[in-house]
Tab-separated table of C-alpha atoms in Angstrom:
chain	number	residue	atom	x	y	z
A	471	MET	CA	0.693	133.817	-157.500
A	472	THR	CA	-1.364	131.140	-159.204
A	473	ALA	CA	-0.204	127.573	-159.763
A	474	LYS	CA	1.102	126.831	-163.221
A	475	THR	CA	-1.077	124.462	-165.238
A	476	VAL	CA	0.785	121.507	-166.729
A	477	ALA	CA	-0.453	120.148	-170.045
A	478	LEU	CA	-0.697	116.453	-169.209
A	479	GLU	CA	-3.184	113.810	-170.210
A	480	PHE	CA	-5.427	113.133	-167.202
A	481	HIS	CA	-7.753	110.178	-166.652
A	482	PRO	CA	-11.362	111.147	-167.411
A	483	LEU	CA	-12.535	109.780	-164.029
A	484	ARG	CA	-9.895	111.657	-162.036
A	485	PRO	CA	-12.239	114.437	-160.794
A	486	ASP	CA	-14.805	111.817	-159.696
A	487	LEU	CA	-12.116	109.880	-157.852
A	488	TYR	CA	-11.132	112.995	-155.951
A	489	GLN	CA	-14.735	113.893	-155.230
A	490	GLU	CA	-15.585	110.410	-153.931
A	491	LEU	CA	-13.698	111.068	-150.687
A	492	HIS	CA	-15.771	114.192	-150.112
A	493	SER	CA	-19.144	112.908	-151.301
A	494	ARG	CA	-20.593	112.443	-147.795
A	495	PRO	CA	-19.114	115.121	-145.514
A	496	PHE	CA	-19.840	115.131	-141.786
A	497	GLN	CA	-22.472	117.523	-140.526
A	498	VAL	CA	-21.737	120.395	-138.171
A	499	LEU	CA	-24.232	120.288	-135.282
A	500	PRO	CA	-24.832	122.727	-132.460
A	501	SER	CA	-25.178	121.412	-128.919
A	502	GLN	CA	-28.953	121.622	-129.156
A	503	ALA	CA	-30.497	119.814	-132.096
A	504	ARG	CA	-33.122	117.222	-132.768
A	505	VAL	CA	-32.217	114.770	-135.514
A	506	SER	CA	-34.407	112.168	-137.242
A	507	HIS	CA	-32.798	109.594	-139.477
A	508	ILE	CA	-34.716	107.313	-141.884
A	509	ALA	CA	-33.193	104.664	-144.148
A	510	VAL	CA	-35.454	103.381	-146.926
A	511	LEU	CA	-34.887	100.347	-149.159
A	512	THR	CA	-35.463	101.465	-152.732
A	513	THR	CA	-35.530	100.238	-156.294
A	514	SER	CA	-34.247	102.351	-159.174
A	515	GLU	CA	-37.814	103.376	-160.042
A	516	GLN	CA	-38.578	104.320	-156.445
A	517	ARG	CA	-35.337	106.295	-156.266
A	518	ASN	CA	-36.496	108.490	-159.143
A	519	SER	CA	-39.845	108.983	-157.439
A	520	GLN	CA	-38.095	109.835	-154.175
A	521	PHE	CA	-36.038	112.521	-155.857
A	522	LYS	CA	-39.187	114.070	-157.307
A	523	HIS	CA	-40.705	113.828	-153.834
A	524	LEU	CA	-37.689	115.718	-152.464
A	525	GLN	CA	-38.260	118.413	-155.066
A	526	SER	CA	-41.876	118.690	-153.917
A	527	LEU	CA	-40.646	119.299	-150.342
A	528	HIS	CA	-38.675	122.291	-151.570
A	529	ARG	CA	-41.757	123.629	-153.316
A	530	MET	CA	-43.783	123.232	-150.121
A	531	LEU	CA	-41.136	125.190	-148.240
A	532	GLY	CA	-41.023	127.836	-150.963
A	533	GLN	CA	-37.392	127.145	-151.764
A	534	PRO	CA	-35.510	126.399	-155.011
A	535	TRP	CA	-35.302	122.688	-155.666
A	536	PRO	CA	-32.357	120.641	-157.014
A	537	GLU	CA	-32.467	119.781	-160.694
A	538	GLU	CA	-30.090	116.794	-160.658
A	539	GLU	CA	-29.721	113.952	-158.190
A	540	VAL	CA	-26.401	113.638	-156.367
A	541	THR	CA	-24.977	111.041	-153.998
A	542	CYS	CA	-25.267	113.347	-150.996
A	543	TYR	CA	-27.563	116.355	-150.945
A	544	GLU	CA	-27.734	118.725	-147.977
A	545	GLN	CA	-29.604	121.993	-147.610
A	546	THR	CA	-30.587	124.151	-144.649
A	547	PHE	CA	-33.837	126.112	-144.676
A	548	ASP	CA	-33.906	128.478	-141.704
A	549	GLN	CA	-34.145	126.015	-138.754
A	550	LEU	CA	-34.622	122.814	-140.824
A	551	ARG	CA	-31.704	120.948	-142.376
A	552	ILE	CA	-32.389	118.246	-144.960
A	553	ARG	CA	-29.813	115.657	-145.938
A	554	ARG	CA	-30.311	112.856	-148.472
A	555	GLU	CA	-27.692	110.140	-149.093
A	556	VAL	CA	-28.002	107.589	-151.879
A	557	HIS	CA	-26.460	104.190	-151.091
A	558	LEU	CA	-26.359	100.952	-153.044
A	559	GLU	CA	-29.409	99.365	-151.420
A	560	PHE	CA	-31.089	102.188	-149.583
A	561	THR	CA	-31.569	105.924	-149.423
A	562	ALA	CA	-30.979	107.696	-146.107
A	563	TYR	CA	-32.811	110.864	-145.061
A	564	THR	CA	-31.635	112.987	-142.148
A	565	PHE	CA	-33.860	115.791	-140.898
A	566	THR	CA	-32.325	118.135	-138.336
A	567	ASN	CA	-34.457	120.561	-136.338
A	568	LEU	CA	-32.166	123.413	-135.274
A	569	ALA	CA	-34.823	125.612	-133.652
A	570	PRO	CA	-34.202	126.433	-129.956
A	571	SER	CA	-36.713	124.661	-127.745
A	572	ASP	CA	-37.487	124.157	-124.071
A	573	ALA	CA	-39.444	120.972	-124.774
A	574	GLU	CA	-38.547	117.685	-123.164
A	575	PRO	CA	-36.349	115.304	-125.177
A	576	PHE	CA	-38.209	113.566	-128.029
A	577	GLU	CA	-41.313	115.775	-127.643
A	578	GLU	CA	-40.011	117.541	-130.728
A	579	THR	CA	-37.972	115.672	-133.332
A	580	GLY	CA	-36.291	116.308	-136.636
A	581	ILE	CA	-39.443	115.435	-138.569
A	582	SER	CA	-41.579	117.828	-136.500
A	583	ALA	CA	-40.572	120.687	-138.799
A	584	LEU	CA	-41.586	118.865	-141.989
A	585	PRO	CA	-44.774	119.892	-143.839
A	586	HIS	CA	-47.749	117.816	-142.777
A	587	GLY	CA	-48.285	114.715	-144.902
A	588	TRP	CA	-45.034	114.891	-146.873
A	589	LEU	CA	-43.206	112.094	-145.033
A	590	GLU	CA	-46.153	109.698	-145.304
A	591	GLN	CA	-45.920	109.844	-149.117
A	592	LEU	CA	-42.269	108.776	-149.213
A	593	GLU	CA	-41.892	105.635	-151.343
A	594	GLY	CA	-39.853	102.630	-150.260
A	595	ILE	CA	-39.619	100.214	-147.343
A	596	VAL	CA	-38.299	101.758	-144.141
A	597	VAL	CA	-35.551	99.733	-142.448
A	598	ALA	CA	-34.130	102.211	-139.970
A	599	ALA	CA	-36.014	105.090	-138.349
A	600	PHE	CA	-34.865	106.742	-135.132
A	601	HIS	CA	-34.552	110.078	-133.380
A	602	ILE	CA	-31.420	111.549	-131.816
A	603	ASP	CA	-31.797	114.278	-129.217
A	604	VAL	CA	-28.635	116.373	-128.929
A	605	SER	CA	-28.351	118.704	-125.973
A	606	PRO	CA	-25.685	120.173	-123.703
A	607	SER	CA	-24.960	118.211	-120.547
A	608	VAL	CA	-26.717	119.203	-117.345
A	609	GLU	CA	-25.701	118.066	-113.890
A	610	HIS	CA	-28.922	116.277	-112.927
A	611	ALA	CA	-28.992	114.431	-116.254
A	612	ARG	CA	-25.460	113.240	-115.700
A	613	ASN	CA	-26.042	111.997	-112.179
A	614	GLU	CA	-29.663	110.851	-112.235
A	615	PRO	CA	-30.349	107.686	-114.295
A	616	ALA	CA	-34.088	107.960	-113.673
A	617	PHE	CA	-34.104	111.293	-115.502
A	618	MET	CA	-32.653	109.604	-118.557
A	619	ARG	CA	-34.743	106.445	-118.375
A	620	ARG	CA	-38.104	108.193	-118.406
A	621	HIS	CA	-37.371	109.616	-121.860
A	622	PHE	CA	-36.904	106.062	-123.116
A	623	GLU	CA	-40.251	104.793	-121.789
A	624	GLY	CA	-38.585	102.835	-119.003
A	625	MET	CA	-36.593	100.566	-121.334
A	626	ARG	CA	-33.159	99.285	-120.414
A	627	LEU	CA	-30.477	101.765	-121.421
A	628	ILE	CA	-27.250	101.101	-123.279
A	629	GLY	CA	-24.674	103.823	-123.354
A	630	SER	CA	-21.150	105.053	-122.972
A	631	SER	CA	-18.950	108.118	-122.897
A	632	PRO	CA	-17.323	108.285	-126.340
A	633	GLN	CA	-14.289	110.268	-127.366
A	634	GLU	CA	-12.654	109.785	-123.970
A	635	GLY	CA	-15.562	111.210	-122.012
A	636	ALA	CA	-16.263	114.283	-124.167
A	637	ALA	CA	-19.952	113.312	-124.401
A	638	ARG	CA	-22.429	110.722	-123.240
A	639	VAL	CA	-24.558	108.593	-125.561
A	640	LEU	CA	-27.596	106.633	-124.426
A	641	GLY	CA	-30.053	104.485	-126.328
A	642	THR	CA	-32.094	101.307	-126.149
A	643	PHE	CA	-31.774	99.826	-129.661
A	644	GLN	CA	-35.514	99.148	-129.443
A	645	LEU	CA	-38.673	100.571	-131.001
A	646	HIS	CA	-40.682	102.997	-128.903
A	647	SER	CA	-44.349	103.884	-128.928
A	648	ASP	CA	-43.936	106.137	-131.997
A	649	ASN	CA	-42.350	103.211	-133.939
A	650	PHE	CA	-39.002	105.014	-133.940
A	651	GLY	CA	-35.798	104.236	-132.100
A	652	ARG	CA	-34.229	106.779	-129.751
A	653	PHE	CA	-30.765	108.019	-128.877
A	654	MET	CA	-29.712	110.824	-126.592
A	655	VAL	CA	-26.410	112.648	-126.898
A	656	LEU	CA	-25.256	114.859	-124.024
A	657	ASN	CA	-22.403	117.110	-125.058
A	658	TYR	CA	-19.764	117.852	-122.449
A	659	SER	CA	-16.880	119.419	-124.326
A	660	MET	CA	-17.197	118.640	-128.024
A	661	SER	CA	-17.055	121.253	-130.745
A	662	ASP	CA	-19.843	121.457	-133.320
A	663	SER	CA	-17.736	119.552	-135.843
A	664	GLN	CA	-16.892	116.792	-133.368
A	665	LEU	CA	-20.530	116.550	-132.368
A	666	GLY	CA	-21.571	116.220	-135.998
A	667	ARG	CA	-19.103	113.371	-136.520
A	668	LEU	CA	-20.320	111.605	-133.386
A	669	VAL	CA	-23.962	111.805	-134.476
A	670	GLN	CA	-23.027	110.625	-137.967
A	671	ARG	CA	-21.288	107.564	-136.522
A	672	LEU	CA	-24.327	106.782	-134.362
A	673	MET	CA	-26.623	106.975	-137.382
A	674	GLU	CA	-24.339	104.717	-139.403
A	675	ILE	CA	-23.995	102.193	-136.570
A	676	GLU	CA	-27.756	101.861	-136.155
A	677	THR	CA	-28.484	101.827	-139.901
A	678	TYR	CA	-25.771	99.328	-140.777
A	679	ARG	CA	-26.729	97.194	-137.777
A	680	LEU	CA	-30.258	96.822	-139.104
A	681	MET	CA	-29.095	96.297	-142.678
A	682	SER	CA	-26.742	93.537	-141.532
A	683	LEU	CA	-29.596	91.769	-139.755
A	684	LEU	CA	-31.737	91.561	-142.907
A	685	ALA	CA	-30.035	88.246	-143.701
A	686	LEU	CA	-30.973	86.643	-140.364
A	687	PRO	CA	-34.602	85.774	-141.330
A	688	VAL	CA	-33.260	84.314	-144.579
A	689	ALA	CA	-30.778	82.176	-142.625
A	690	ARG	CA	-33.504	80.976	-140.269
A	691	GLU	CA	-35.755	80.114	-143.203
A	692	ILE	CA	-33.053	78.161	-145.012
A	693	THR	CA	-31.657	76.242	-142.035
A	694	PRO	CA	-34.498	73.663	-141.585
A	695	VAL	CA	-34.456	72.869	-145.315
A	696	LEU	CA	-30.678	72.497	-145.205
A	697	ASN	CA	-31.013	70.083	-142.287
A	698	ASP	CA	-33.448	67.958	-144.296
A	699	MET	CA	-31.259	67.979	-147.421
A	700	ASP	CA	-28.196	67.189	-145.329
A	701	GLN	CA	-29.964	64.134	-143.904
A	702	GLN	CA	-31.052	62.952	-147.370
A	703	LEU	CA	-27.522	63.345	-148.674
A	704	ALA	CA	-26.119	61.413	-145.705
A	705	VAL	CA	-28.507	58.515	-146.415
A	706	ILE	CA	-27.558	58.436	-150.093
A	707	THR	CA	-23.832	58.604	-149.334
A	708	GLN	CA	-24.085	55.816	-146.749
A	709	ALA	CA	-25.946	53.612	-149.237
A	710	LEU	CA	-23.166	54.174	-151.757
A	711	ALA	CA	-20.544	53.415	-149.118
A	712	ASP	CA	-22.310	50.144	-148.209
A	713	ASN	CA	-22.575	49.267	-151.925
A	714	GLU	CA	-26.284	48.636	-151.563
A	715	ALA	CA	-28.403	47.864	-154.615
A	716	GLN	CA	-30.044	51.120	-155.584
A	717	ASN	CA	-32.082	52.504	-158.438
A	718	GLU	CA	-29.516	54.813	-160.026
A	719	GLN	CA	-32.101	56.900	-161.845
A	720	THR	CA	-34.009	57.543	-158.623
A	721	ILE	CA	-30.846	58.524	-156.751
A	722	LEU	CA	-29.697	60.830	-159.546
A	723	ALA	CA	-33.142	62.449	-159.577
A	724	LYS	CA	-32.889	63.070	-155.818
A	725	LEU	CA	-29.399	64.515	-156.144
A	726	THR	CA	-30.505	66.763	-159.001
A	727	HIS	CA	-33.433	67.988	-156.923
A	728	ILE	CA	-31.174	68.743	-153.937
A	729	ALA	CA	-28.637	70.509	-156.143
A	730	ALA	CA	-31.362	72.624	-157.760
A	731	LYS	CA	-32.726	73.699	-154.363
A	732	ILE	CA	-29.244	74.581	-153.127
A	733	GLU	CA	-28.577	76.711	-156.210
A	734	ALA	CA	-31.936	78.429	-155.733
A	735	PHE	CA	-31.036	79.216	-152.120
A	736	ARG	CA	-27.616	80.495	-153.177
A	737	ALA	CA	-29.122	82.740	-155.842
A	738	HIS	CA	-31.586	84.084	-153.278
A	739	SER	CA	-29.175	84.580	-150.402
A	740	THR	CA	-25.600	85.054	-151.635
A	741	PHE	CA	-25.880	88.818	-152.071
A	742	ARG	CA	-27.727	89.197	-148.774
A	743	PHE	CA	-25.106	87.215	-146.829
A	744	SER	CA	-22.252	89.103	-148.498
A	745	ALA	CA	-23.932	92.415	-147.706
A	746	THR	CA	-24.362	91.348	-144.074
A	747	LYS	CA	-20.649	90.690	-143.783
A	748	ALA	CA	-19.816	94.083	-145.293
A	749	TYR	CA	-22.316	95.981	-143.109
A	750	HIS	CA	-21.078	94.213	-139.992
A	751	GLN	CA	-17.523	95.244	-140.778
A	752	LEU	CA	-18.681	98.844	-141.147
A	753	VAL	CA	-20.406	98.657	-137.757
A	754	LEU	CA	-17.214	97.373	-136.119
A	755	THR	CA	-15.199	100.155	-137.747
A	756	ARG	CA	-17.609	102.845	-136.516
A	757	LEU	CA	-17.567	101.365	-133.013
A	758	GLU	CA	-13.786	101.588	-132.918
A	759	GLU	CA	-13.990	105.223	-133.973
A	760	LEU	CA	-16.248	106.012	-130.992
A	761	ARG	CA	-13.450	105.268	-128.491
A	762	GLU	CA	-15.950	104.521	-125.731
A	763	ASP	CA	-15.489	104.761	-121.993
A	764	GLU	CA	-17.805	102.716	-119.803
A	765	VAL	CA	-20.655	104.402	-117.929
A	766	SER	CA	-21.331	102.754	-114.592
A	767	GLY	CA	-24.394	100.527	-114.723
A	768	HIS	CA	-24.725	100.388	-118.527
A	769	LEU	CA	-23.437	98.167	-121.278
A	770	THR	CA	-21.381	100.093	-123.782
A	771	ILE	CA	-22.547	100.106	-127.383
A	772	SER	CA	-19.543	97.989	-128.377
A	773	GLU	CA	-20.320	95.407	-125.689
A	774	PHE	CA	-23.959	95.265	-126.720
A	775	MET	CA	-23.074	94.789	-130.379
A	776	THR	CA	-20.517	92.123	-129.562
A	777	ARG	CA	-22.997	90.195	-127.431
A	778	ARG	CA	-26.052	90.528	-129.696
A	779	LEU	CA	-25.146	91.507	-133.259
A	780	THR	CA	-22.021	89.401	-133.761
A	781	PRO	CA	-23.750	86.032	-133.043
A	782	ALA	CA	-26.495	86.908	-135.537
A	783	VAL	CA	-23.923	87.769	-138.195
A	784	LYS	CA	-21.976	84.586	-137.422
A	785	THR	CA	-25.190	82.608	-137.887
A	786	CYS	CA	-25.609	84.099	-141.368
A	787	GLU	CA	-21.985	83.361	-142.184
A	788	ALA	CA	-22.382	79.779	-140.956
A	789	VAL	CA	-25.441	79.231	-143.158
A	790	SER	CA	-23.587	80.710	-146.136
A	791	VAL	CA	-20.614	78.400	-145.533
A	792	ARG	CA	-22.955	75.470	-145.052
A	793	LEU	CA	-24.640	76.172	-148.399
A	794	GLU	CA	-21.280	76.133	-150.143
A	795	ASP	CA	-20.202	72.964	-148.317
A	796	LEU	CA	-23.459	71.163	-149.093
A	797	SER	CA	-23.161	72.164	-152.736
A	798	ARG	CA	-19.657	70.645	-152.913
A	799	ARG	CA	-20.816	67.471	-151.166
A	800	VAL	CA	-23.702	67.063	-153.607
A	801	ASP	CA	-21.252	67.476	-156.494
A	802	ARG	CA	-18.942	64.804	-155.054
A	803	THR	CA	-21.828	62.412	-154.429
A	804	SER	CA	-23.113	63.024	-157.952
A	805	ASP	CA	-19.650	62.234	-159.309
A	806	MET	CA	-19.588	58.960	-157.358
A	807	MET	CA	-23.076	58.121	-158.587
A	808	ARG	CA	-22.115	58.891	-162.187
A	809	THR	CA	-19.020	56.701	-161.809
A	810	ARG	CA	-21.204	53.887	-160.515
A	811	VAL	CA	-23.596	54.309	-163.441
A	812	GLU	CA	-20.697	54.375	-165.914
A	813	LEU	CA	-19.304	51.144	-164.465
A	814	ALA	CA	-22.737	49.541	-164.760
A	815	ILE	CA	-22.994	50.714	-168.356
A	816	GLN	CA	-19.525	49.364	-169.126
A	817	SER	CA	-20.535	46.009	-167.630
A	818	GLN	CA	-23.683	45.978	-169.752
A	819	ASN	CA	-21.657	46.918	-172.825
A	820	GLN	CA	-19.224	44.082	-172.091
A	821	GLN	CA	-22.082	41.617	-171.850
A	822	LEU	CA	-23.556	43.011	-175.037
A	823	LEU	CA	-20.226	42.666	-176.849
A	824	SER	CA	-19.893	39.075	-175.616
A	825	SER	CA	-23.397	38.322	-176.857
A	826	MET	CA	-22.613	39.951	-180.192
A	827	ASP	CA	-19.416	37.899	-180.432
A	828	ARG	CA	-21.373	34.683	-179.868
A	829	ARG	CA	-23.909	35.701	-182.471
A	830	SER	CA	-21.103	36.540	-184.899
A	831	LYS	CA	-19.597	33.096	-184.463
A	832	ILE	CA	-22.987	31.463	-185.053
A	833	GLN	CA	-23.513	33.645	-188.112
A	834	LEU	CA	-20.057	32.642	-189.388
A	835	MET	CA	-20.855	28.972	-188.953
A	836	MET	CA	-24.137	29.483	-190.726
A	837	GLN	CA	-22.308	31.392	-193.425
A	838	HIS	CA	-19.916	28.488	-193.995
A	839	THR	CA	-22.885	26.131	-194.189
A	840	VAL	CA	-24.610	28.428	-196.660
A	841	GLU	CA	-21.394	28.670	-198.673
A	842	GLY	CA	-21.456	24.869	-199.116
A	843	PHE	CA	-25.030	24.984	-200.361
A	844	SER	CA	-24.145	27.958	-202.529
A	845	VAL	CA	-21.356	26.027	-204.264
A	846	VAL	CA	-23.750	23.190	-205.095
A	847	ALA	CA	-26.495	25.540	-206.255
A	848	ILE	CA	-24.184	27.648	-208.442
A	849	THR	CA	-22.639	24.480	-209.895
A	850	TYR	CA	-26.102	23.111	-210.671
A	851	TYR	CA	-27.113	26.240	-212.574
A	852	LEU	CA	-23.794	26.427	-214.397
A	853	ILE	CA	-24.059	22.753	-215.464
A	854	GLY	CA	-27.593	23.503	-216.709
A	855	LEU	CA	-26.259	26.327	-218.839
A	856	LEU	CA	-23.372	24.161	-220.024
A	857	LYS	CA	-25.824	21.390	-221.047
A	858	LEU	CA	-27.756	23.862	-223.174
A	859	ALA	CA	-24.533	24.984	-224.801
A	860	LEU	CA	-23.466	21.363	-225.521
A	861	ASP	CA	-26.891	20.578	-227.023
A	862	SER	CA	-26.566	23.553	-229.326
A	863	VAL	CA	-23.107	22.453	-230.474
A	864	TYR	CA	-24.256	18.845	-230.990
A	865	GLU	CA	-27.255	19.915	-233.091
A	866	ALA	CA	-24.927	22.077	-235.131
A	867	GLY	CA	-23.342	18.824	-236.478
A	868	ILE	CA	-20.425	18.351	-234.168
A	869	ILE	CA	-20.597	14.782	-232.954
A	870	PHE	CA	-19.288	14.065	-229.413
A	871	ASN	CA	-20.345	12.216	-226.258
A	872	LYS	CA	-22.512	14.769	-224.384
A	873	THR	CA	-22.882	12.562	-221.325
A	874	LEU	CA	-19.149	12.179	-220.916
A	875	ALA	CA	-18.574	15.896	-221.401
A	876	LEU	CA	-21.140	16.795	-218.724
A	877	GLY	CA	-19.660	14.176	-216.371
A	878	ILE	CA	-16.209	15.730	-216.739
A	879	ALA	CA	-17.599	19.323	-216.429
A	880	ILE	CA	-19.425	18.710	-213.165
A	881	PRO	CA	-16.406	18.204	-210.829
A	882	ALA	CA	-14.414	20.821	-212.704
A	883	THR	CA	-17.209	23.403	-212.342
A	884	LEU	CA	-17.679	22.461	-208.696
A	885	ALA	CA	-13.994	23.006	-207.944
A	886	LEU	CA	-13.925	26.290	-209.892
A	887	VAL	CA	-16.947	27.672	-208.030
A	888	TYR	CA	-15.549	26.620	-204.672
A	889	LEU	CA	-12.194	28.288	-205.324
A	890	SER	CA	-13.875	31.467	-206.564
A	891	ILE	CA	-15.988	31.755	-203.405
A	892	ARG	CA	-12.926	31.199	-201.190
A	893	VAL	CA	-10.992	33.910	-203.041
A	894	VAL	CA	-13.817	36.385	-202.543
A	895	HIS	CA	-14.115	35.360	-198.849
A	896	HIS	CA	-10.378	35.899	-198.185
A	897	HIS	CA	-10.512	39.240	-200.001
A	898	PHE	CA	-13.170	40.541	-197.582
A	899	ILE	CA	-11.207	39.221	-194.576
A	900	ARG	CA	-8.117	41.184	-195.691
A	901	MET	CA	-10.243	44.324	-196.105
A	902	ALA	CA	-11.606	43.911	-192.544
A	903	ARG	CA	-8.108	43.453	-191.094
A	904	ARG	CA	-6.833	46.605	-192.811
A	905	GLN	CA	-9.631	48.644	-191.129
């Protein structure tokens, strides 16, 4: 019987949400395989070129090539398995050589089966590149450390027995003469599916470990500059605390310069520091999934990561926190400096207002003085006009004492002019008070 289809309205992204959990399935590996894993930092343009480069590999092998890019692509051609995973910052390639071989470990690798010259033309910056030799456990390999060490060029080994002793994993977390890292997995009792999951976790641990450490050079580059800016800010803050006479414009220019450099550092490093924290958390999760048992004489992978990787990540986190703290301190110091400048401006404005008040009083006194002269001048001109009018009337035949008339008109005109000016003056005062 088939399930009955229900006519409901489904979210358009629902199939993608289901598929996301199955986008990167674990590989199934036999107990003898040689795996090479390469993680390449890529831009969007390089990613398109890489996909075309992957298509060219299929043509070289005489196989049909994929037409559309997917998050995880895996294909097996006879004894060569190709896997390509697209991540946010990088693209990971896994080449698995499944051909039976009697060669010593790492004499043949996953990239040995690739066409000559194809890998060299891969675009992007390689961050992680390492080989994993997977083989069934043999008694002398289990009990003879020298047998294991010679395949790692005499370097110090780090290893454990994951999954409660079902396998043994050894590595150095160093670059070897071929510029690749190396891991060896000896299978005791794991199935092919379990072995594939174990190898996948190893690849993710090493890749995410290296990706998390990309922020460490940035942190080391920023730290000396932060020390210098911290010292400058301490000097400025102490001068403000001591209320020393300072050139406010110079201090504000210094604070602006420090703030600009901090913001530039934050823009350059915030994503990198956040990515480091996320990658480190992924590494810790994968280490827990290994469920390691200690191998006598060797550090476990978890112990090695705790001793070496965690301090580096903490350094990056400390620098990130310090950037944020320094940014807040610069803002607080700038606020104090602006407050100091505002108080100085208010003091200057108060002095300016006092000076303007004094000038206004002087102008008022001068105005009163001018008003007195104005009354006399206006009266003089009015009397002159009145004299002309009296002369005209007298010549018209009206006989009167012109001198007496002018004598009486002078004080009367003077009083009238004075009162008129005072009325106008009080009118303007009332207008000013209403405003």
